[in-house]
Amino acid sequence: MGRYTKIFATFARACLVRDMTFRTNFLLECITSIGWMSMNLAFYLLVFTFTAEIGRGTGWTREPFFAFVATGLIINSIVQALFMPSAEELTEMVRTGGLDGVLVQPLDAQFVLSLHRVDFSAFANGLVGVGLLVWSLARMDHAPGVIAWILYPLLILCGVAILYSLVIMLAAATILLGRNQSLYDFWFYLTNFSRYPAEIYSGPWGGPLRNLCTFVIPILLVVNVPARIIAQPLTGQGWGMVAAAFSAAGASLLVSRIVFQAALSRYRSASS
Amino acid sequence: MVFPYTSPMHNSSQNAAIHPQKSRAASREDAGREPVIAVESLAKEYRVYDKPEGLLASISGLFQRKSRIVHALRGVNLSVGRGEFVALLGPNGAGKTTFLKLLSGIITPTRGTAQVLGHVPWERADDFRRRFALVMGQRNQLWWDLPAAESFRLHKEIYRIDTARFERTRDELVDMLDVRKILLQPVRELSLGERMKLELVAALLHEPQVLFLDEPTIGLDVVAQHTLHRFLTHVQAQRQMTVVLTTHYMKDVAALCERVVVITHGDILYDGSLDEIVDRFTTHKIVTLDLDDTPSLERMERFGFPCEIRGPQVILRIDRPRIAEVLPEILRSERVRDISVEDVPLEEIVAALFRSEAAQPPTTHQEARA
């Protein structure tokens, strides 16, 4: 096992020990999270009592759409469990000077600041997402092929990478500004776009928005590409989206790395 | 009647002793000690924005802000040899912690160079960071909700300490500080003194060659301070570790450090031994008398400056060159029950040193609009 894997395992173990110390809080977080997600699912079920498909001819009928929602749940739960708790804590670490302690350790600071806190309760949604995915796939007419099954987890990782890059760039802004609560709100608004099929963004306003959220901030590729691969037959356009998702993930990671390192070199530290 | 023990600083004689860092640094290197820390013309400036008072001013501040440059360090030179225990003294805001942060690579300087263990600190090379430790008395680096044993385990992985060495070092440090019984207790439940002991254990687990201590005894009771003094003295001597300490407690300095560096307004004002501070910056000694009767002010003024007369107990300030002649005279002319002769308390000397520099206005603050 590599050193960084061992260190991450130690972080995760420590967080689990801490979560188990406050068991009621842990259970409440799981219940709140699953409750919020159940309300969303109920809302989508309600929508499908009025329509058979989201957008005419898009292929997003009830079961494929729930596979889409399940994919979104899985990706979001990974980001929420692994990266968001650390990113949220960064504001406090910059404000109080706690970041100093990280910078003197012989470790990659981005690794520590991205992964030192793990929120195990956020995995609850991911597990429900896996269950929802199995349920949807079992009821769909279309059965995913071998290539789709190989690409699906890789594209999930691409989605996680794109969201992670966004989170870590906002965290970098925290280092430069000292506080950026509004930027985390901005992250929440942006990720809202990723929750719906790209096809709904059409027309004079939707078209430019779709281009912006695909090519500039590739948020629309996060869920759409893996969901389309698993829920709909693979077409030529689908391969283009796969290529776009891999490229966007690589580019996002690279840009976020550059931005984060630049921010660290400008860190001022807090007065003691 | 109570007067300060220290007299105003005599500028003519003492200005010659101010800013001696270059010659001292050179002389230390001449002495053949391997320089572990070498700092040259190190400067750090910050741009700070003034927040105007009032609603209207705050709104206009959104579009145009007044800023100024704060000089936290102004071109400092310093050389520290292997195994030295150096105290950085200075009033609040003097630049001590900024200096430690630069030496540990947390922040980057505006100008100047520094090498610690042969590395430029702010390049943050892993090989460098594996060989030093920083302990900040006002910040907790252990996992707050977990027992310290968990944080130690994490340190083992971060610093790649092999299991046998880790267990040996941990047990040795834990026994020295007598903290074995609290290892499995969540850190948030421990007292400040217990936490600081565990912070020190964590910092020393990877056997650093350089240790930076930023006010490690702040808020600790006398017993805990004494324990840390004994521990640090022992570990530093045993490992020949280079230690740089910032503190406001002169007891720390007296117990631990042979060398003192005084920083004010981002400049080094004094660099030398602790004894030398007393020699250079005091012109008198404090003589405490316990007499048979309560003397008058005039009677005591014959011997020196009476700082305090409380019943038969008198505290006199006497010029150092006159001590040899005045003491026999006191014993001859007064009925003395008890007598003691002491140097001026270190706190008083250092405070006077700070005050003398504080009287000089800071310079070259630029103003700008952004």
mmCIF file of C-alpha atoms in Angstrom, chain A residues 3 6-7 10-11 13-15 17-18 21-22 96-97 100-101 103-107 116-117 264-265 267-272, chain B residues 46-48 97 101 104 106-108 124 126 129-130 132 134 136 138-139 141 143 145-146 150 153-154 157-160 188 214:
data_model
loop_
_atom_site.group_PDB
_atom_site.id
_atom_site.type_symbol
_atom_site.label_atom_id
_atom_site.label_comp_id
_atom_site.label_asym_id
_atom_site.label_seq_id
_atom_site.Cartn_x
_atom_site.Cartn_y
_atom_site.Cartn_z
ATOM 1 C CA ARG A 3 2.258 5.999 1.606
ATOM 2 C CA LYS A 6 -1.915 4.608 4.082
ATOM 3 C CA ILE A 7 -2.228 8.219 5.202
ATOM 4 C CA THR A 10 -5.458 6.824 8.675
ATOM 5 C CA PHE A 11 -7.487 10.006 8.011
ATOM 6 C CA ARG A 13 -10.093 5.687 10.195
ATOM 7 C CA ALA A 14 -9.741 8.704 12.499
ATOM 8 C CA CYS A 15 -12.879 10.289 11.014
ATOM 9 C CA VAL A 17 -13.657 6.783 15.071
ATOM 10 C CA ARG A 18 -14.789 10.384 15.591
ATOM 11 C CA THR A 21 -17.908 8.855 19.136
ATOM 12 C CA PHE A 22 -20.893 11.044 18.201
ATOM 13 C CA THR A 96 -7.402 30.761 12.396
ATOM 14 C CA GLY A 97 -3.989 29.870 10.962
ATOM 15 C CA ASP A 100 0.202 26.516 9.053
ATOM 16 C CA GLY A 101 0.284 23.057 10.622
ATOM 17 C CA LEU A 103 2.185 23.375 5.375
ATOM 18 C CA VAL A 104 5.017 22.198 7.646
ATOM 19 C CA GLN A 105 4.203 18.518 7.122
ATOM 20 C CA PRO A 106 6.186 16.597 4.504
ATOM 21 C CA LEU A 107 3.090 15.888 2.444
ATOM 22 C CA HIS A 116 -8.212 15.004 5.724
ATOM 23 C CA ARG A 117 -11.891 14.950 6.661
ATOM 24 C CA LEU A 264 -0.597 28.407 -1.499
ATOM 25 C CA SER A 265 2.449 30.416 -2.538
ATOM 26 C CA TYR A 267 -0.696 32.345 1.714
ATOM 27 C CA ARG A 268 -0.265 35.059 4.351
ATOM 28 C CA SER A 269 -1.064 33.045 7.484
ATOM 29 C CA ALA A 270 -3.119 34.433 10.341
ATOM 30 C CA SER A 271 -1.663 36.434 13.186
ATOM 31 C CA SER A 272 -1.084 34.404 16.341
ATOM 32 C CA TYR B 46 2.252 42.941 4.058
ATOM 33 C CA ARG B 47 -0.281 45.146 2.381
ATOM 34 C CA VAL B 48 -3.116 45.762 4.814
ATOM 35 C CA THR B 97 6.285 34.798 14.777
ATOM 36 C CA LYS B 101 6.886 31.278 9.862
ATOM 37 C CA SER B 104 9.495 27.028 8.632
ATOM 38 C CA ILE B 106 4.777 28.725 5.905
ATOM 39 C CA ILE B 107 5.059 32.098 4.211
ATOM 40 C CA THR B 108 7.407 33.497 1.577
ATOM 41 C CA ARG B 124 8.785 23.337 1.120
ATOM 42 C CA ASP B 126 9.758 17.161 1.819
ATOM 43 C CA ARG B 129 10.012 19.319 6.315
ATOM 44 C CA ARG B 130 10.929 15.859 7.595
ATOM 45 C CA PHE B 132 12.190 20.128 11.565
ATOM 46 C CA LEU B 134 7.049 23.680 14.703
ATOM 47 C CA MET B 136 2.717 26.830 18.395
ATOM 48 C CA GLN B 138 -1.710 29.050 20.762
ATOM 49 C CA ARG B 139 -2.650 26.454 18.140
ATOM 50 C CA GLN B 141 -2.189 20.488 15.911
ATOM 51 C CA TRP B 143 -6.882 15.835 16.335
ATOM 52 C CA ASP B 145 -11.929 14.863 19.104
ATOM 53 C CA LEU B 146 -9.570 11.891 19.174
ATOM 54 C CA GLU B 150 -4.378 8.475 17.007
ATOM 55 C CA ARG B 153 -0.147 7.081 14.550
ATOM 56 C CA LEU B 154 -0.833 9.628 11.791
ATOM 57 C CA GLU B 157 2.794 7.576 8.535
ATOM 58 C CA ILE B 158 3.363 11.214 7.551
ATOM 59 C CA TYR B 159 7.012 11.184 8.636
ATOM 60 C CA ARG B 160 7.653 7.585 7.504
ATOM 61 C CA ARG B 188 -10.567 18.100 23.835
ATOM 62 C CA ASP B 214 6.274 29.694 19.380
#
